CSV table of C-alpha atoms and ligand atoms in Angstrom, one decimal:
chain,number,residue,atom,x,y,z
A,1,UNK,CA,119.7,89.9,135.5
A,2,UNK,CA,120.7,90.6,132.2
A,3,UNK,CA,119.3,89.1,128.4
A,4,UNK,CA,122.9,87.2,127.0
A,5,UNK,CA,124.5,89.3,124.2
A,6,UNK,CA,127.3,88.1,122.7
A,7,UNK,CA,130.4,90.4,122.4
A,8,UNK,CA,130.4,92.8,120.3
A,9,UNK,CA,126.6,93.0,119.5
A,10,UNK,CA,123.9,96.0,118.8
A,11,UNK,CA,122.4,97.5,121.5
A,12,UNK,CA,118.9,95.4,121.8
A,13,UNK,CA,115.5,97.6,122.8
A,14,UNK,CA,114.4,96.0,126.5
A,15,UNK,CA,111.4,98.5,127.0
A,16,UNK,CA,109.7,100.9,125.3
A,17,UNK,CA,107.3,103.7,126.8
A,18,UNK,CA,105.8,105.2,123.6
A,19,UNK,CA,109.2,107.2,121.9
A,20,UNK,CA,111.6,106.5,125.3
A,21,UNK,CA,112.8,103.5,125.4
A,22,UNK,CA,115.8,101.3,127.8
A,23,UNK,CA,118.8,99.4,125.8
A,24,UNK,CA,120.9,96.5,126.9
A,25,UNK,CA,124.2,97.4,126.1
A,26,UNK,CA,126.9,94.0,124.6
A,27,UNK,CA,128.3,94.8,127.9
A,28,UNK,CA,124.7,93.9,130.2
A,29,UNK,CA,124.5,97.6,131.0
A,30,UNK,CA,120.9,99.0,130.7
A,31,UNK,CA,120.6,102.6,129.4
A,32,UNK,CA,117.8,104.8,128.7
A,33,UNK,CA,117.6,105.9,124.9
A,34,UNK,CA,115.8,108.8,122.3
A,35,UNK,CA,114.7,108.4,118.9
A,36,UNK,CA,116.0,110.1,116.3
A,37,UNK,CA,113.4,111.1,113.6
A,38,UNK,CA,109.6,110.4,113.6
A,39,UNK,CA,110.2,107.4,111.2
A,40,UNK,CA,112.4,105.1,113.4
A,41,UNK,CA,110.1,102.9,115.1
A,42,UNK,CA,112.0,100.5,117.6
A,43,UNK,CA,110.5,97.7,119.4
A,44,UNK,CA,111.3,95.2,121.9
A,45,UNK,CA,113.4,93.2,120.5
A,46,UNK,CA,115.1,95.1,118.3
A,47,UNK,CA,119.0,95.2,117.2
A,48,UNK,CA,119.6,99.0,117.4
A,49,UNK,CA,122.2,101.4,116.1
A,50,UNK,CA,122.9,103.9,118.7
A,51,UNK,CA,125.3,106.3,120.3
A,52,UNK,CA,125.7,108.1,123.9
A,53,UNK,CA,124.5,111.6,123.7
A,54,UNK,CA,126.9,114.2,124.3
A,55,UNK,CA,126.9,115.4,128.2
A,56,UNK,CA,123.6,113.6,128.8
A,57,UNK,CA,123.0,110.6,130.5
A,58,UNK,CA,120.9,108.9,127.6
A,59,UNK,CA,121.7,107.5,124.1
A,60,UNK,CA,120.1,107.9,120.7
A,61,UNK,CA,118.9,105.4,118.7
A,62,UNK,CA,120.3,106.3,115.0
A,63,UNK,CA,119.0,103.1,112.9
A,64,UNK,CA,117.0,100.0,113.4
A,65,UNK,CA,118.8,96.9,111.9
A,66,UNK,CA,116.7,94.5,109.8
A,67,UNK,CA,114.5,92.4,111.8
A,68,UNK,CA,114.0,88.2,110.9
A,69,UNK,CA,110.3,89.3,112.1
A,70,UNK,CA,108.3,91.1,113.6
A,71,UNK,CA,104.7,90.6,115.4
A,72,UNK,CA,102.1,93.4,114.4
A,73,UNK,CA,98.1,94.1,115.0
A,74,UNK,CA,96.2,97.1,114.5
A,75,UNK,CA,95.9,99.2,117.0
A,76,UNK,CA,92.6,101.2,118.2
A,77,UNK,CA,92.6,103.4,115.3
A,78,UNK,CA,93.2,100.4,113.0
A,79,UNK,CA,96.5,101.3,111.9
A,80,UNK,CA,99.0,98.0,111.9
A,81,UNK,CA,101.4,98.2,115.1
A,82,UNK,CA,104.3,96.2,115.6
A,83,UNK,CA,104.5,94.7,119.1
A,84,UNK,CA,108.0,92.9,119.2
A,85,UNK,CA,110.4,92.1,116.7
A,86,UNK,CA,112.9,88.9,115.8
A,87,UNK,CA,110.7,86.7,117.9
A,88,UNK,CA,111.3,82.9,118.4
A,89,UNK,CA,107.8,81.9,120.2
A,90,UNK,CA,104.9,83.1,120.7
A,91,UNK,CA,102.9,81.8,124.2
A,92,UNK,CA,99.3,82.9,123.9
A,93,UNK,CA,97.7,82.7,127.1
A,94,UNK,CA,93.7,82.2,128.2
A,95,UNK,CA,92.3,81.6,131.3
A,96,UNK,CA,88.8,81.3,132.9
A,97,UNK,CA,87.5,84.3,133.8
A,98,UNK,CA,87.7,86.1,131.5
A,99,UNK,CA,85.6,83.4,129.7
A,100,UNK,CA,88.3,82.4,127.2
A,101,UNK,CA,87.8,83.8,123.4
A,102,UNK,CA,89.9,80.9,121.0
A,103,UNK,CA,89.3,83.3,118.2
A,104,UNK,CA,91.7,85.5,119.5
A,105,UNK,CA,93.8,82.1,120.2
A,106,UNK,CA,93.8,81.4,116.6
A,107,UNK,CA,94.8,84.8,115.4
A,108,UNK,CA,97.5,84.8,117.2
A,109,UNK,CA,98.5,81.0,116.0
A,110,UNK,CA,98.0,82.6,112.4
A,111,UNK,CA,100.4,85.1,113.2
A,112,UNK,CA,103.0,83.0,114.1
A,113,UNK,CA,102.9,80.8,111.2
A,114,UNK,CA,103.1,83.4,108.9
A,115,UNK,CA,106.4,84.4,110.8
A,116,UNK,CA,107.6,81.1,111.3
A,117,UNK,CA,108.0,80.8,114.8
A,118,UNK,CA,106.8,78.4,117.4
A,119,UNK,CA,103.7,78.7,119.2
A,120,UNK,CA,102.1,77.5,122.3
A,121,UNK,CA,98.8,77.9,124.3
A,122,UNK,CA,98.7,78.1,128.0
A,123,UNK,CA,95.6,78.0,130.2
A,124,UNK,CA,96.1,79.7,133.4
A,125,UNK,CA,94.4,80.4,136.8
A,126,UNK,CA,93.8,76.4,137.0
A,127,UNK,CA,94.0,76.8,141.0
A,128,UNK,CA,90.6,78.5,140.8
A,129,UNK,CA,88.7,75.1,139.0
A,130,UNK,CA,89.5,72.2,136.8
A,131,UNK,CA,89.1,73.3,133.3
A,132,UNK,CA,85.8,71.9,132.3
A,133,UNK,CA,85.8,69.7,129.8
A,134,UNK,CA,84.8,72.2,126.6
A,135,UNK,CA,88.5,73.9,127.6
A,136,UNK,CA,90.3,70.6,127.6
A,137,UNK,CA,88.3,69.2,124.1
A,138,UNK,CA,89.8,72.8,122.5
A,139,UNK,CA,93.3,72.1,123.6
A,140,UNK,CA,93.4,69.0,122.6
A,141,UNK,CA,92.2,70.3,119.4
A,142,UNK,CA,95.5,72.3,119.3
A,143,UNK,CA,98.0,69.4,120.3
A,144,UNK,CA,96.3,67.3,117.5
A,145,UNK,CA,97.9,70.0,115.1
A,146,UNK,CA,100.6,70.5,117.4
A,147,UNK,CA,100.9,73.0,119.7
A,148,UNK,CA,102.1,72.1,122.6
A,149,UNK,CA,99.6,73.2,125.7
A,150,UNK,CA,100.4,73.8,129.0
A,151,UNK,CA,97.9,73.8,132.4
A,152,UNK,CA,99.2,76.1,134.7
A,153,UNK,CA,98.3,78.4,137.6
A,154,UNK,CA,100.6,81.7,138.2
A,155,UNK,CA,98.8,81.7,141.6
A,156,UNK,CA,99.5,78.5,143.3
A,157,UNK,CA,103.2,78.0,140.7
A,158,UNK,CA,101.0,74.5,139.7
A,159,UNK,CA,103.1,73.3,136.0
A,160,UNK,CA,104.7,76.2,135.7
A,161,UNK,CA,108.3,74.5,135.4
A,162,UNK,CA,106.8,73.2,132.3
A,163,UNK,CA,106.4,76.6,131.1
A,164,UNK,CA,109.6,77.5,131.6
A,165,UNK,CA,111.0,74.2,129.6
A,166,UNK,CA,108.8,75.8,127.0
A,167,UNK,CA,110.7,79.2,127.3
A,168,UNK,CA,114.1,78.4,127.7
A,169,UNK,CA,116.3,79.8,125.1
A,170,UNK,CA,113.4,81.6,123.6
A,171,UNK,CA,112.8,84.9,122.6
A,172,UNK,CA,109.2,84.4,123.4
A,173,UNK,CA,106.0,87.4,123.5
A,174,UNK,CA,103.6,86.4,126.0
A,175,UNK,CA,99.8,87.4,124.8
A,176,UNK,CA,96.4,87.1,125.1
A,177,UNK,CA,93.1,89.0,126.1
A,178,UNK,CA,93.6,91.1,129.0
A,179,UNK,CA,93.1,89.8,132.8
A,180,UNK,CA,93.9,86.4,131.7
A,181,UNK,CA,97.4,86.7,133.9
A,182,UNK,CA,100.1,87.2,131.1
A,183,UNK,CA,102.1,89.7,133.8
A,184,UNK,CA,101.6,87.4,136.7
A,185,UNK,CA,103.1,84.4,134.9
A,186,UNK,CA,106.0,87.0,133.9
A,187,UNK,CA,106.6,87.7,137.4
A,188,UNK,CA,106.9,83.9,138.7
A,189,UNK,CA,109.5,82.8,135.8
A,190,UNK,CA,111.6,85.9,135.5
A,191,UNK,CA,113.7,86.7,138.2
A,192,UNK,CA,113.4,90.6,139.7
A,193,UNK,CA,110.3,90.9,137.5
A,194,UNK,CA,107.5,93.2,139.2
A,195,UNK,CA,105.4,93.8,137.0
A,196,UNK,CA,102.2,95.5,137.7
A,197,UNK,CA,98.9,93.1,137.6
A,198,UNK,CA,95.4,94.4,137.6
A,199,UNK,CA,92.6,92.2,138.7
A,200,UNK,CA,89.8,91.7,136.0
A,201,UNK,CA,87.3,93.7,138.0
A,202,UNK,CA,89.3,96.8,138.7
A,203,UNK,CA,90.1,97.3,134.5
A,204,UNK,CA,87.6,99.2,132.6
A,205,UNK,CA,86.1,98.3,129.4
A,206,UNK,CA,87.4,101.0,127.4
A,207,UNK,CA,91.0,100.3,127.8
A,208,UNK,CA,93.5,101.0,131.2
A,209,UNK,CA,96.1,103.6,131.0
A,210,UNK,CA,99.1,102.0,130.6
A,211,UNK,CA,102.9,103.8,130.6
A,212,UNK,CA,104.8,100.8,129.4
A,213,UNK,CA,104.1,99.8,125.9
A,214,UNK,CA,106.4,96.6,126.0
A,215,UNK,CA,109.2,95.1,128.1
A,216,UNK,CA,111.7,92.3,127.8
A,217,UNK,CA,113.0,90.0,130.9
A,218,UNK,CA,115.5,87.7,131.2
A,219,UNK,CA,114.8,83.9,131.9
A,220,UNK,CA,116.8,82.3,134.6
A,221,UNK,CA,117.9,79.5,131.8
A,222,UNK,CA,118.6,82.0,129.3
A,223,UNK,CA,116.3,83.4,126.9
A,224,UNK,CA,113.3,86.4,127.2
A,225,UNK,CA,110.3,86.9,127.4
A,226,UNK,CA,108.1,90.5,126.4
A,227,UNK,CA,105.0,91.4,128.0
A,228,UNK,CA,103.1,94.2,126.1
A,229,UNK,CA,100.5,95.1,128.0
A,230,UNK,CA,98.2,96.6,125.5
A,231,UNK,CA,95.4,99.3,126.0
A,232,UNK,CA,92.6,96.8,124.1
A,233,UNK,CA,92.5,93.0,123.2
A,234,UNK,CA,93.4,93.9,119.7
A,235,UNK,CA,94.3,90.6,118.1
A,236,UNK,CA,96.5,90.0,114.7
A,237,UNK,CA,94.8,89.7,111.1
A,238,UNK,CA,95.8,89.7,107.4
A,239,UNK,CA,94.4,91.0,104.7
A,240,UNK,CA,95.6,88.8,102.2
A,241,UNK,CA,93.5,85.5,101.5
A,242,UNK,CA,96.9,83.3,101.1
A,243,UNK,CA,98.4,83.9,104.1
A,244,UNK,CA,94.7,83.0,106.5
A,245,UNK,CA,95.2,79.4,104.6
A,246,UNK,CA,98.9,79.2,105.6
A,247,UNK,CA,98.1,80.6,109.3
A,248,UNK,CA,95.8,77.4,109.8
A,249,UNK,CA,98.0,74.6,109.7
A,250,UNK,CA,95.7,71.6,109.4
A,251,UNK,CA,94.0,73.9,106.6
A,252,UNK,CA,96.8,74.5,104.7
A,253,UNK,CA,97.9,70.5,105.1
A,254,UNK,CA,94.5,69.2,104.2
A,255,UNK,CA,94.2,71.7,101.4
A,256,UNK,CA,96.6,70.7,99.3
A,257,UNK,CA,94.7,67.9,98.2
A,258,UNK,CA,92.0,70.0,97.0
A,259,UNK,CA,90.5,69.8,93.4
A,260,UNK,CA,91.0,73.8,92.4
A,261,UNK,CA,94.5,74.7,94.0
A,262,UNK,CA,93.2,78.5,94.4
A,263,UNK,CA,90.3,76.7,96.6
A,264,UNK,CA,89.2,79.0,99.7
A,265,UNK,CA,87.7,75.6,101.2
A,266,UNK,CA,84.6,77.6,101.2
A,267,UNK,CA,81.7,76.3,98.5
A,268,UNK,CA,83.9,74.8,96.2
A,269,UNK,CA,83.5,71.2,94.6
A,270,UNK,CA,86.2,68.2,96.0
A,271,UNK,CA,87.2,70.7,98.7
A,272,UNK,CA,88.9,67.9,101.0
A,273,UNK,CA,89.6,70.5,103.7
A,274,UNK,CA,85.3,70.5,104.0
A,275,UNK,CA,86.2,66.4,103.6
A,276,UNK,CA,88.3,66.1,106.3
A,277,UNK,CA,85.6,68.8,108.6
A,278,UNK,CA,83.3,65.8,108.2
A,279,UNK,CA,85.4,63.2,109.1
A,280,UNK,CA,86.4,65.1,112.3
A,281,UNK,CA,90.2,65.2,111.5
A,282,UNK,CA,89.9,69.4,111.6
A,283,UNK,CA,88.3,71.0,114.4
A,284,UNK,CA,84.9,72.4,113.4
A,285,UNK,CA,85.7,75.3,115.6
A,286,UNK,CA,88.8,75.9,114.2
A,287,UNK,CA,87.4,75.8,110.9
A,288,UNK,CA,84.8,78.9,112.1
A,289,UNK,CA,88.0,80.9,113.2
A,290,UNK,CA,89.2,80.3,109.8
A,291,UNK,CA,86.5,81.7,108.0
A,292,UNK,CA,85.5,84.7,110.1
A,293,UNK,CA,89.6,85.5,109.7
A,294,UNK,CA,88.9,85.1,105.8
A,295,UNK,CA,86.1,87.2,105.8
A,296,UNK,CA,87.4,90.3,107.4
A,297,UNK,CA,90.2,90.1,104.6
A,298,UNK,CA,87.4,90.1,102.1
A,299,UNK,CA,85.7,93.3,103.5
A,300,UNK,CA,89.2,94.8,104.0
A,301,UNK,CA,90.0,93.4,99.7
A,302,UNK,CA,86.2,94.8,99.0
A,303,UNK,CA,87.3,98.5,100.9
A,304,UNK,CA,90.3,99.1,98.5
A,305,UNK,CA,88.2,98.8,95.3
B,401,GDP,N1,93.4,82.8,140.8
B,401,GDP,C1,94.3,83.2,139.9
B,401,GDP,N2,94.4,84.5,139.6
B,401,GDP,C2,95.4,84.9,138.8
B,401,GDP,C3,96.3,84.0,138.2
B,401,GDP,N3,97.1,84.7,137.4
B,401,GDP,C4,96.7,86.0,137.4
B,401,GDP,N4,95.7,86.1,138.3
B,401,GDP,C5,95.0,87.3,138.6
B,401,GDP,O1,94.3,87.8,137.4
B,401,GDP,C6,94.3,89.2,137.3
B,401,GDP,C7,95.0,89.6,136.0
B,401,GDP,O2,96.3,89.3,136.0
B,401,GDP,P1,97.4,90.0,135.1
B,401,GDP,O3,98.7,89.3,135.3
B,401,GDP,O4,97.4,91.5,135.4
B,401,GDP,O5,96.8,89.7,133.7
B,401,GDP,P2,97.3,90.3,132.2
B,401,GDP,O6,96.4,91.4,131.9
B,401,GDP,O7,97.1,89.2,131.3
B,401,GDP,O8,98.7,90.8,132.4
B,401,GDP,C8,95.1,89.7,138.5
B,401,GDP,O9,94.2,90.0,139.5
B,401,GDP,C9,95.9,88.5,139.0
B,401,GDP,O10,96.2,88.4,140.3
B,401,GDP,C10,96.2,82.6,138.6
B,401,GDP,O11,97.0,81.7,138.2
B,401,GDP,N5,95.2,82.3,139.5
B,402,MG,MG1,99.6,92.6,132.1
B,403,ZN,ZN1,89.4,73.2,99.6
C-alpha cells in the first residue's frame, strides 16, 4: 500500500536508516535514495528534491523543501535531532509495564503545541489489567484540557478502531518510552506493516541496536503514521522560557490573567495560574511537569552565560 501523493508532487522520505533512506515516488513507486552532501538531513516526512542516479538502481536526494514543522529532541550526546517532519498529530503512547512516566507525556504535548499540531495520549496493553484508578485520574486530567485519550490493547485489538478514527487522514508520529507497544499498535492498523517488537524484558538498559531510524506506513483510510524506534527514551525540551508556558495549555490560558505579564507562575504575587492550582482547575501534576521542563531551560539559559 502506498501514502496518497497527488500528481505531480516531490518525492516524500518513507524510511530512513541513518544516511540511506526509501522515497515514494508521485507515481506510488518506492525507491531507495543517497544523500548528497553532509548538510542535507532528510527525515520522514520530508518533501525531497531528487533525481535517479545514472546506471544505478538508487536516486539522490539533491535538496530538502521547506518543512511546515518538524519534531526534534536531543539525542544521546545532547545534540537536537529531528525525528519527522510536516507532522499533523502527534499520538504519545504509555502503557503499564513499563510503569508509565507522564513527564515524558507532557514533553511530548509541549512539543506539539509549539508546532501546532494535534495531540493525543493512548494507554495501551489494557488486556493485561484495568488501568487503576491513578492512570484514569491522569487522563482525565488530559481530556479536561483536551486531548482526546484513547484505552486500547494492541494485543487483544480492544478500541483500537477508535485509534484509527484518531489517525485517519493524519500524518501522525507515534511515541513514547520504549516497550510501551508503539510498533505493535503500528502493525495492527497499517496494513503489510511488520514491524519488529521487542518484549520489555529482552531490551537492555543502555539502548537496543536498532537499523531503522524512522519509517512511514500507510493507513488503510488514508493518511500515515511514523514509528521511530529510538536507541533511548529521549523526550523533547526547549530551552526558551516562552515557549514551556505556551507548550502547557491550561498554563498558558490561565496565565494570561496574571498580574506581571512576564509572570513564570513561579513565586510571583496575583499569579492566577498558582490561583487556579488551588482551586483544582490545573492538574497539580501537570503543574510539576511544567516546572521541572522550566527548570532544565534555566540551567541550559545559566550554561550559555
Ligand atoms: N499484553 C500486551 N503486550 C503488548 C501490547 N502491545 C505491545 N505489547 C508487547 O510489549 C512489548 C513491546 O512492544 P513494542 O511494540 O516493541 O513497543 P515499542 O518499543 O513501543 O515499539 C512486546 O513484547 C509486545 O508484544 C498489548 O496491547 N498488550
Ligand atoms: Mg518499536
Ligand atoms: Zn502567573
Amino acid at each position: 500500500m502506498t501514502i496518497p501523493l497527488s500528481d505531480g508532487q516531490e518525492p516524500l522520505v518513507v524510511a530512513t536508516f541513518s544516511r540511506r533512506m526509501a522515497l515514494q515516488l508521485a507515481n506510488g513507486e518506492k525507491v531507495s535514495a543517497r544523500v548528497k552532501g553532509r548538510r542535507l538531513r532528510p527525515v520522514c516526512g520530508d518533501r525531497v528534491e531528487a533525481e535517479p542516479i545514472a546506471n544505478e538502481p538508487e536516486w539522490l536526494i539533491t535538496r530538502v523543501l521547506p518543512r511546515t514543522n518538524e519534531l526534534g529532541r536531543p539525542n544521546t550526546r545532547g545534540k537536537l535531532e529531528v525525528l519527522a517532519a510536516n507532522l499533523s498529530f502527534i499520538a504519545v503512547v504509555t502503557a503499564d509495564p513499563p510503569t508509565p512516566d507522564w513527564f515524558i507525556v507532557d514533553r511530548y504535548l509541549c512539543a506539539a503545541e509549539l508546532m501546532g499540531v494535534s495531540a493525543a495520549v493512548i494507554f495501551n496493553k489494557t488486556d493485561l489489567a484495568e488501568p487503576g484508578t491513578g492512570v484514569r485520574d491522569t487522563l482525565q486530567d488530559y481530556e479536561r484540557i483536551g486531548y482526546q485519550t484513547v484505552l486500547c490493547s494492541a494485543r487483544s485489538g480492544t478500541n483500537l478502531d477508535a485509534l484509527r478514527v484518531l489517525l485517519a487522514r493524519q500524518t501522525a508520529i507515534i511515541v513514547g518510552q520504549s516497550g510501551v507497544g508503539k510498533s505493535s499498535l503500528i502493525n495492527r492498523l497499517a496494513e503489510n506493516a511488520d514491524l519488529p517488537t521487542t518484549a520489555v524484558s529482552e531490551r537492555s538498559g543502555e539502548g537496543r541496536h536498532t537499523t531503522v531510524n524512522s519509517v512511514m506506513l500507510a493507513l488503510p483510510n488514508g493518511g500515515a503514521v511514523i514509528d521511530s524506534p529510538g536507541v533511548r527514551d529521549y523526550a523533547p525540551g526547549t530551552d526558551n522560557v516562552n515557549d514551556v508556558i505556551r507548550g502547557f495549555r491550561e498554563i498558558a490560558k490561565f496565565g494570561a490573567d496574571c498580574k506581571f505579564s512576564d509572570c513564570r507562575h513561579l513565586r510571583e504575587p496575583d499569579c492566577a495560574v498558582k490561583a487556579a492550582i488551588e482551586a483544582g482547575q490545573i492538574s497539580a501534576r501537570r503543574y510539576e511537569s511544567y516546572k521541572r521542563l522550566l527548570a532544565s531551560t534555566k540551567k541550559l539559559t545559566e550554561k550559555k552565560y
